[in-house]
Each structure stands twice: as C-alpha cells, then as structure tokens.
mmCIF file of C-alpha atoms in Angstrom:
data_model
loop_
_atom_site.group_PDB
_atom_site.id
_atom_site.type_symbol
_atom_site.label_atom_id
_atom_site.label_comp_id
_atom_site.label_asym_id
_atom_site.label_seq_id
_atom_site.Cartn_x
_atom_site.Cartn_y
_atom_site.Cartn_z
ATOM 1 C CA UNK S 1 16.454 -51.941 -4.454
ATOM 2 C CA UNK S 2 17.103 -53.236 -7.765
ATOM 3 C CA UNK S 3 18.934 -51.317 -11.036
ATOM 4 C CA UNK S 4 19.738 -51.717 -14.231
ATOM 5 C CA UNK S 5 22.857 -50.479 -15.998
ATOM 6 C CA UNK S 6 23.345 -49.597 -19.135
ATOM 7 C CA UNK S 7 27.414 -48.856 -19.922
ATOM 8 C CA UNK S 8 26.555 -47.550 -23.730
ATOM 9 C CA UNK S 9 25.536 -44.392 -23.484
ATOM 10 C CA UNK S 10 25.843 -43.692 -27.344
ATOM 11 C CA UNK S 11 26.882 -46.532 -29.827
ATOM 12 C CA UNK S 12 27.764 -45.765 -33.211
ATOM 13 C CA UNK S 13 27.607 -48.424 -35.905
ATOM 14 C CA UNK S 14 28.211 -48.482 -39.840
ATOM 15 C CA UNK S 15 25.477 -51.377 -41.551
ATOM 16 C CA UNK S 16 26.730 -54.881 -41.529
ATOM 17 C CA UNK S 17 28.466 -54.231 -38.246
ATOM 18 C CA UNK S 18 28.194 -56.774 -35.774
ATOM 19 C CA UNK S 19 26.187 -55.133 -32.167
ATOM 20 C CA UNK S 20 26.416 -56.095 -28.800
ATOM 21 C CA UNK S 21 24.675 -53.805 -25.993
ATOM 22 C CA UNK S 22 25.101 -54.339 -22.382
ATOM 23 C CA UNK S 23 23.049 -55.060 -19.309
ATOM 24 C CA UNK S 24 24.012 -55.675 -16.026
ATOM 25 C CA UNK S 25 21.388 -55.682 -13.037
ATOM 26 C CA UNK S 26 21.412 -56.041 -9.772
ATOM 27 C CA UNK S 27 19.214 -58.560 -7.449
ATOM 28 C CA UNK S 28 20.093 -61.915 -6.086
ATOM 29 C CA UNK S 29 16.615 -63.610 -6.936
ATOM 30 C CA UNK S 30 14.399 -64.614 -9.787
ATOM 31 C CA UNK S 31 13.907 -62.183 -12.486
ATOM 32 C CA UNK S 32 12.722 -61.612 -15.401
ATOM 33 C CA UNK S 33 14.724 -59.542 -17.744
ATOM 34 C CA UNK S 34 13.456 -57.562 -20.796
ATOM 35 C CA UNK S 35 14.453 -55.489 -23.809
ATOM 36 C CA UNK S 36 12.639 -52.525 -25.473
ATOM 37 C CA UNK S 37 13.461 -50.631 -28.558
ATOM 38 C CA UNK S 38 11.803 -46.940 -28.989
ATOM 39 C CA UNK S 39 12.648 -45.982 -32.841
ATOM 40 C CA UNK S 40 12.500 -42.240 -33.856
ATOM 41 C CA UNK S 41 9.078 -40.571 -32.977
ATOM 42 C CA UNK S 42 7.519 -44.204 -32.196
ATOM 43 C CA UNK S 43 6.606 -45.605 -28.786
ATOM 44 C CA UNK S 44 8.360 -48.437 -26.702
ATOM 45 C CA UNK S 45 7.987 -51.868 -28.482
ATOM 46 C CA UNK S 46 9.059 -55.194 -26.688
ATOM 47 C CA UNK S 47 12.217 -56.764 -28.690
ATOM 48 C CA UNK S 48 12.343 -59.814 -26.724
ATOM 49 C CA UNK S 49 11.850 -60.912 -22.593
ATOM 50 C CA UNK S 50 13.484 -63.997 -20.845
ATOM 51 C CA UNK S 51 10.974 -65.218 -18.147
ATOM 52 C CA UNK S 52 12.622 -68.722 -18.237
ATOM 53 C CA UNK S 53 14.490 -71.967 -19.597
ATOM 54 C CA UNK S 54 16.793 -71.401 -22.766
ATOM 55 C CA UNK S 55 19.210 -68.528 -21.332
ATOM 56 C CA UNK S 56 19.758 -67.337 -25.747
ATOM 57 C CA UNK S 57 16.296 -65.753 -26.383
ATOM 58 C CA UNK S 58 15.258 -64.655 -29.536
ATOM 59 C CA UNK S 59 13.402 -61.368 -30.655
ATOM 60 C CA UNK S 60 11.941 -59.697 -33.350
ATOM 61 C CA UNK S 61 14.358 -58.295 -36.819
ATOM 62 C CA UNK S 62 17.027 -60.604 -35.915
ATOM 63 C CA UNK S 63 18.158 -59.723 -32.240
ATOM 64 C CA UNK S 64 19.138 -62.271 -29.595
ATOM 65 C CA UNK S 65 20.082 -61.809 -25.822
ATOM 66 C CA UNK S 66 21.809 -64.030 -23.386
ATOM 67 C CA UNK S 67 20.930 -64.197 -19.832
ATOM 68 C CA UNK S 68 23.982 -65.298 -17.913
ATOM 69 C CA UNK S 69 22.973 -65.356 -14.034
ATOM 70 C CA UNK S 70 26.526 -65.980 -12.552
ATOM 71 C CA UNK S 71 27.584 -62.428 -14.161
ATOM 72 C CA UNK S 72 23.809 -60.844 -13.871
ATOM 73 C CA UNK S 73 24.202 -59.567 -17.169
ATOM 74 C CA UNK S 74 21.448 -59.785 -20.220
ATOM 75 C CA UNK S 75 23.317 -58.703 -23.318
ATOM 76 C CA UNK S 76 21.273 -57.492 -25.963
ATOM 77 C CA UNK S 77 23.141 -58.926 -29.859
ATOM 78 C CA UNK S 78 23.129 -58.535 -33.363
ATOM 79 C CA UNK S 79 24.969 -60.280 -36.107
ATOM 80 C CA UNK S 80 24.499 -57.773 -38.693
ATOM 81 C CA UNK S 81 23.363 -54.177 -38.171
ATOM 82 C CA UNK S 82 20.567 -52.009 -40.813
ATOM 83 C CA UNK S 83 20.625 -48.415 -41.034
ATOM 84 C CA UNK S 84 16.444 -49.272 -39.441
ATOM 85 C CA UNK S 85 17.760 -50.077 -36.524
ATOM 86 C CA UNK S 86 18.769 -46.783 -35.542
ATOM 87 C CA UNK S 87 16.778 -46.290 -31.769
ATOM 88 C CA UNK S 88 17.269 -46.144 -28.366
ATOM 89 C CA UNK S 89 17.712 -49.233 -26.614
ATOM 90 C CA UNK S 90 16.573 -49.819 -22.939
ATOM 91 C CA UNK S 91 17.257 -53.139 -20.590
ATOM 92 C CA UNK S 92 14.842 -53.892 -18.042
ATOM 93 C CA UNK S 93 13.793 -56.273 -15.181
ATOM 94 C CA UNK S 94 11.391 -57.335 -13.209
ATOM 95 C CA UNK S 95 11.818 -58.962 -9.412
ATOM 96 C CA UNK S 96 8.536 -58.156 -8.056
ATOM 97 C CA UNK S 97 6.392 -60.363 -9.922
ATOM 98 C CA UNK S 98 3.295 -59.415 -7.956
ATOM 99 C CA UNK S 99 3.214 -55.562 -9.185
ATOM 100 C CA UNK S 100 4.469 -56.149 -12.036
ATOM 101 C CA UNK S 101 6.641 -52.955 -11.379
ATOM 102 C CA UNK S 102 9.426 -53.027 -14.304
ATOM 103 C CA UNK S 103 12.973 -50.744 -13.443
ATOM 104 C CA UNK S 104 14.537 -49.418 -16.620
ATOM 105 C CA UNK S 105 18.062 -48.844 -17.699
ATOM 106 C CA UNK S 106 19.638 -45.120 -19.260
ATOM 107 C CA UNK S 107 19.052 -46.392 -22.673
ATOM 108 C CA UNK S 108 21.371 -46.638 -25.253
ATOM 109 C CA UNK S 109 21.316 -44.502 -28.665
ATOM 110 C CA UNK S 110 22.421 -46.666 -31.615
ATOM 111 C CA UNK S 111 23.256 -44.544 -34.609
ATOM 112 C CA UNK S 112 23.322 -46.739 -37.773
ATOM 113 C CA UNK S 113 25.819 -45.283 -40.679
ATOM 114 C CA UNK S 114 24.385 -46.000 -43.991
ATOM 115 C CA UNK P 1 -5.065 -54.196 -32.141
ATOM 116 C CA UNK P 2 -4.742 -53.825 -28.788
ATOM 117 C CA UNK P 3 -3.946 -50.165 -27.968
ATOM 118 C CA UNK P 4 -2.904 -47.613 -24.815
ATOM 119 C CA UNK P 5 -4.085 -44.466 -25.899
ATOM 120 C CA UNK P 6 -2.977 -41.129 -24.420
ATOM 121 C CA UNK P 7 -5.113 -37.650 -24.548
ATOM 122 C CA UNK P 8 -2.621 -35.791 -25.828
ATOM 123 C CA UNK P 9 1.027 -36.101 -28.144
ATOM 124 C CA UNK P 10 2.328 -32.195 -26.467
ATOM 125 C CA UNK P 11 0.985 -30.375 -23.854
ATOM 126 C CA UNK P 12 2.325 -26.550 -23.098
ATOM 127 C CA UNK P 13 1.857 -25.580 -19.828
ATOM 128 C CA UNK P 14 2.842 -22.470 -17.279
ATOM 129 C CA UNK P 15 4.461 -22.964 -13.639
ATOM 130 C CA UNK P 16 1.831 -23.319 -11.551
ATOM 131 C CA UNK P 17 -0.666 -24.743 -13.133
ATOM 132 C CA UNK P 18 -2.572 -28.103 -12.750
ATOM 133 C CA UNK P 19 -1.802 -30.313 -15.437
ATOM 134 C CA UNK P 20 -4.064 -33.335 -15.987
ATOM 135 C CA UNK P 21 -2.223 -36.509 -17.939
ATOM 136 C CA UNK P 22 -5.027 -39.371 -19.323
ATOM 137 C CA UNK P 23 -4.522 -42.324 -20.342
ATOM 138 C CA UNK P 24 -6.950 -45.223 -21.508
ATOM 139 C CA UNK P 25 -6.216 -48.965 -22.178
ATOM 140 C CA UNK P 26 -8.917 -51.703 -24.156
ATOM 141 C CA UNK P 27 -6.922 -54.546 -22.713
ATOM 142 C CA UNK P 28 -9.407 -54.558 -19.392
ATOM 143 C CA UNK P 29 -5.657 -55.109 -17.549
ATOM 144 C CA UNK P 30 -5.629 -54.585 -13.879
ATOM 145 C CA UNK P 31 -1.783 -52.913 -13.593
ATOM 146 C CA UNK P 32 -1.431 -49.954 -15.123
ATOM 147 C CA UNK P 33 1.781 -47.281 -14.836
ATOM 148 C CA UNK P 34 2.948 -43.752 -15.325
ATOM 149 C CA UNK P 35 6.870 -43.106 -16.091
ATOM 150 C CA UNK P 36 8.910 -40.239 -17.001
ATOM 151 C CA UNK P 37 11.360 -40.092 -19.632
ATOM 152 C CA UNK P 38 14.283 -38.018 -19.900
ATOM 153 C CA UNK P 39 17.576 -38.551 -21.937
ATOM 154 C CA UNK P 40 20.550 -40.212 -19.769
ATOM 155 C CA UNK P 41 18.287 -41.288 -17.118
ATOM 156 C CA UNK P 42 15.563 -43.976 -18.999
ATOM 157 C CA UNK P 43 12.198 -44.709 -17.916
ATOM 158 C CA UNK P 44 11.588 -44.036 -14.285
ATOM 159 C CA UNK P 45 8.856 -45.252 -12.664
ATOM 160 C CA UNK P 46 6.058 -42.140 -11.266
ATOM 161 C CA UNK P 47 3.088 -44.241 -9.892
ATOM 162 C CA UNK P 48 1.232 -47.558 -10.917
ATOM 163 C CA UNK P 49 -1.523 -48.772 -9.850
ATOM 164 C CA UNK P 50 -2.758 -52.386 -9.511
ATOM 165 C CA UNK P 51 -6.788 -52.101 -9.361
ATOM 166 C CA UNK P 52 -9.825 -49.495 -9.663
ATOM 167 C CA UNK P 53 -9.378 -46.885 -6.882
ATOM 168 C CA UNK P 54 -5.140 -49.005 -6.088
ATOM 169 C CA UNK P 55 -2.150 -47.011 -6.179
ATOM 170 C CA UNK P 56 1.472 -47.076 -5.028
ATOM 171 C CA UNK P 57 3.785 -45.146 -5.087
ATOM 172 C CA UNK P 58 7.314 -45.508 -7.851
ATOM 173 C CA UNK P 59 10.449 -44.211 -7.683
ATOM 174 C CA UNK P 60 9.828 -40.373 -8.203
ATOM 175 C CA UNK P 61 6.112 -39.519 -6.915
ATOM 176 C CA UNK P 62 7.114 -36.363 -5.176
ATOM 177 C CA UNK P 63 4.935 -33.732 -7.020
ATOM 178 C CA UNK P 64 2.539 -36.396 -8.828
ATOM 179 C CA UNK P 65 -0.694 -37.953 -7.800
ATOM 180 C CA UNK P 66 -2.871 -40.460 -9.470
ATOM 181 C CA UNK P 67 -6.362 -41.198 -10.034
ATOM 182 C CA UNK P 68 -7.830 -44.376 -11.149
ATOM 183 C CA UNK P 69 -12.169 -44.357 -11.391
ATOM 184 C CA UNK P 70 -12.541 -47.064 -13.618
ATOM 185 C CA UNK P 71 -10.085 -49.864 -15.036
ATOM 186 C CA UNK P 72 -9.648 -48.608 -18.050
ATOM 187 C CA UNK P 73 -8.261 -45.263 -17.358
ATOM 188 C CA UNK P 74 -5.396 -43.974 -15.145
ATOM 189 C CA UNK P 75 -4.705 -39.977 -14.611
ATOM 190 C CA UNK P 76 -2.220 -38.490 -14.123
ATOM 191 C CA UNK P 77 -2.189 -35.204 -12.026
ATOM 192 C CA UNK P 78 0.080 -32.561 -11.544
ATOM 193 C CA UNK P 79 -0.764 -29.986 -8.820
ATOM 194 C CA UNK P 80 1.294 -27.283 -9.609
ATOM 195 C CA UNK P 81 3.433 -27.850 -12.703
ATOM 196 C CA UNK P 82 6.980 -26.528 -12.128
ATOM 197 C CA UNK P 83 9.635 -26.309 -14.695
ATOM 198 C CA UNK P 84 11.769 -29.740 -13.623
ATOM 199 C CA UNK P 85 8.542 -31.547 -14.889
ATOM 200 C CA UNK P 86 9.004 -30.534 -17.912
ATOM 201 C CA UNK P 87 9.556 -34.339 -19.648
ATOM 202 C CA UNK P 88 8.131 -36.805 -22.033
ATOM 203 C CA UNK P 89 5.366 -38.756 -19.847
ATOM 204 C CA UNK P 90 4.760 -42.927 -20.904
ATOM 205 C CA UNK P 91 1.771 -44.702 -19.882
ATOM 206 C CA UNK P 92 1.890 -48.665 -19.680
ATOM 207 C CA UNK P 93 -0.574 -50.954 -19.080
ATOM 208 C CA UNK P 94 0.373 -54.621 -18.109
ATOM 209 C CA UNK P 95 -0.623 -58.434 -17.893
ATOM 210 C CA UNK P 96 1.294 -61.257 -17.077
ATOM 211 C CA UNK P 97 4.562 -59.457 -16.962
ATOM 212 C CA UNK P 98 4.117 -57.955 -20.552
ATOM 213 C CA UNK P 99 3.793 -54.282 -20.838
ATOM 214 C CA UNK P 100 2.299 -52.345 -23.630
ATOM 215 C CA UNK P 101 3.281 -48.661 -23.868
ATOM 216 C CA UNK P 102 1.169 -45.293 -24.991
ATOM 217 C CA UNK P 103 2.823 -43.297 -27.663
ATOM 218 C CA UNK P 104 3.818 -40.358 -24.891
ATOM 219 C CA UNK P 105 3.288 -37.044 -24.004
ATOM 220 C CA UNK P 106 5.773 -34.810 -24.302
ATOM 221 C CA UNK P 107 5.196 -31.941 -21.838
ATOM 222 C CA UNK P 108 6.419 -28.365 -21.340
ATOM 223 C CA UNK P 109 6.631 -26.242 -18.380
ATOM 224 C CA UNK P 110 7.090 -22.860 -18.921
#
C-alpha cells in the first residue's frame, strides 16, 4: 500500500525565513502528488498538485514544490515566510487514479514568529 | 462558489449512541469521501464512495458505515459511538483528481 511521510512534525519559523517541508512517498508507479494547507479554524485548501510535465510546480501565496521521482520526494518551498502562513501542512498522493482515493501525510505545524 | 457543506461544526455525543454525520456537495461529483482527523496522524481515509448507492471501504472503516441515496449527499453513520471516535470528521467531494473539502465536524464522545 502506498504512504506518505511527513519528517516535520512541528516547524518553527521567524518572517522572512526561507521554508522547505518534506515529502517522501512510497509507490513505484504514476502518481500524482498534492499539497494542502488547513489555516487556523479554516478547512483544507489545495496549495498546489503535480499531475504532470514541469517537475517545479507553482501554487498559490508564493509556494513552489519539486517532484523529484528518482528520490520519491515532493518538497513543499518557500523563499520568504509571513506570519499568515502559520497552518498545518499536509503532502498527499494519489496512485489509484480510478477512485480517486487520496493517502495523506501527519501534517506539519508551521509556527510563523512575527 | 462551489461548496461541500456539512450539517454540523460540533457534535456532543454519549458512548453508545448512534451518531449520524451529513454531508452535501452542489458540484453533482460522483466520488465523494469521509476522513478522520487527528493530530500526529493526518487525514485518514474512513469510506468513499464512487456512485449513488457505491461504497468501499478506506483505511479505518471498522466501526463506520456509509450511506449514499442520492449524489449529492453522503452519511456518515456511527452505530454505537465509543470514546476513540471522538475526532474532527472531513468530508471531500472529488472530480478529476481535485478534491474539495467541508469545513469539519469536530465530534465528542463522552
């Protein structure tokens, strides 16, 4: 069966700090690999998804992730931190395209320090 | 704005009894999904279900069942609530790989 692992449990960043999050899964085939952000008291939002093509995808406020397939990693970055992005992150992927069934990471909480 | 809506934002409950979870989607999408959320161990996966009157089984359906009537709504159903269910509950609906979310229910068990 396929999983997702997230090594940061808790990260702890001041503003302006530079962010990298990891995600490592585990399935030999074709996948499709997603991020989701859940900020304080709001639901899960999409930040970005690779399906295909350009491994560097881009998301929404500024966040970027890399698939690399050789390492199966999906690396969730940020160039410069805001005290709004304070949330809990989770990685996620999808092998079974035909159910659509989606296995999460832990999550990681990123505290932002104003 | 497309929306997942779910009945209720906290639910208090007592062991034993049956707990109904309801969830409604305007997207007319065929998959739709129940997780569980609890801190240090993410989203995991309770049922989905694929069509009207579809399910399968996720990860963790021991104690769960599903219902699914009509497309636009999925259930939820606890038999007899016990105190490990106690959780925040997600419901997702889904097309073409992209999943929208429900705001949650956070439920107790006492």
């Amino acid at each position: 069966a396929q999983s997702v692992s997230q090594h940061n449990h808790h990260v702890i960043l001041s503003e302006a700090a530079s962010l990298e999050l990891g995600c490592n899964y585990s399935y030999g085939g074709t996948v499709n690999l997603f991020w989701y952000v859940q900020y304080p008291g709001q639901h899960l939002q999409l930040l970005l998804k690779y399906f295909s093509g350009d491994p560097l995808v881009k998301g929404i406020k500024g966040f970027e992730a890399e698939f690399i397939k050789s390492k199966f990693s999906f690396n969730l970055r940020k160039p410069s931190v805001q005290w709004s992005d304070t949330a809990e992150y989770f990685c996620a992927v999808l092998s079974n395209f035909g159910n659509e069934k989606l296995t999460f990471g832990t999550g990681t909480r990123l505290t932002i320090i104003p | 704005d497309v929306k997942v809506t779910q009945s209720s934002r906290y639910l208090v409950k007592r062991t034993g009894e049956k707990v109904f979870l309801e969830c409604v989607q305007d997207m007319d999408h065929e998959n739709m999904f129940w997780y569980r959320q609890d801190p240090g161990l993410g989203l995991r996966l309770i049922y989905f279900s694929y069509d009207v009157k579809m399910k399968e089984k996720g990860d963790i359906p021991e104690g769960y069942s599903v219902s699914r009537e009509k497309k636009e709504r999925f259930s939820l159903i606890l038999e007899s609530a016990s105190t490990n269910q106690t959780s925040m509950y997600l419901c997702a609906s889904s097309f073409m790989r992209q999943k929208i979310f429900g705001s949650g229910t956070q439920l107790s068990v006492l």
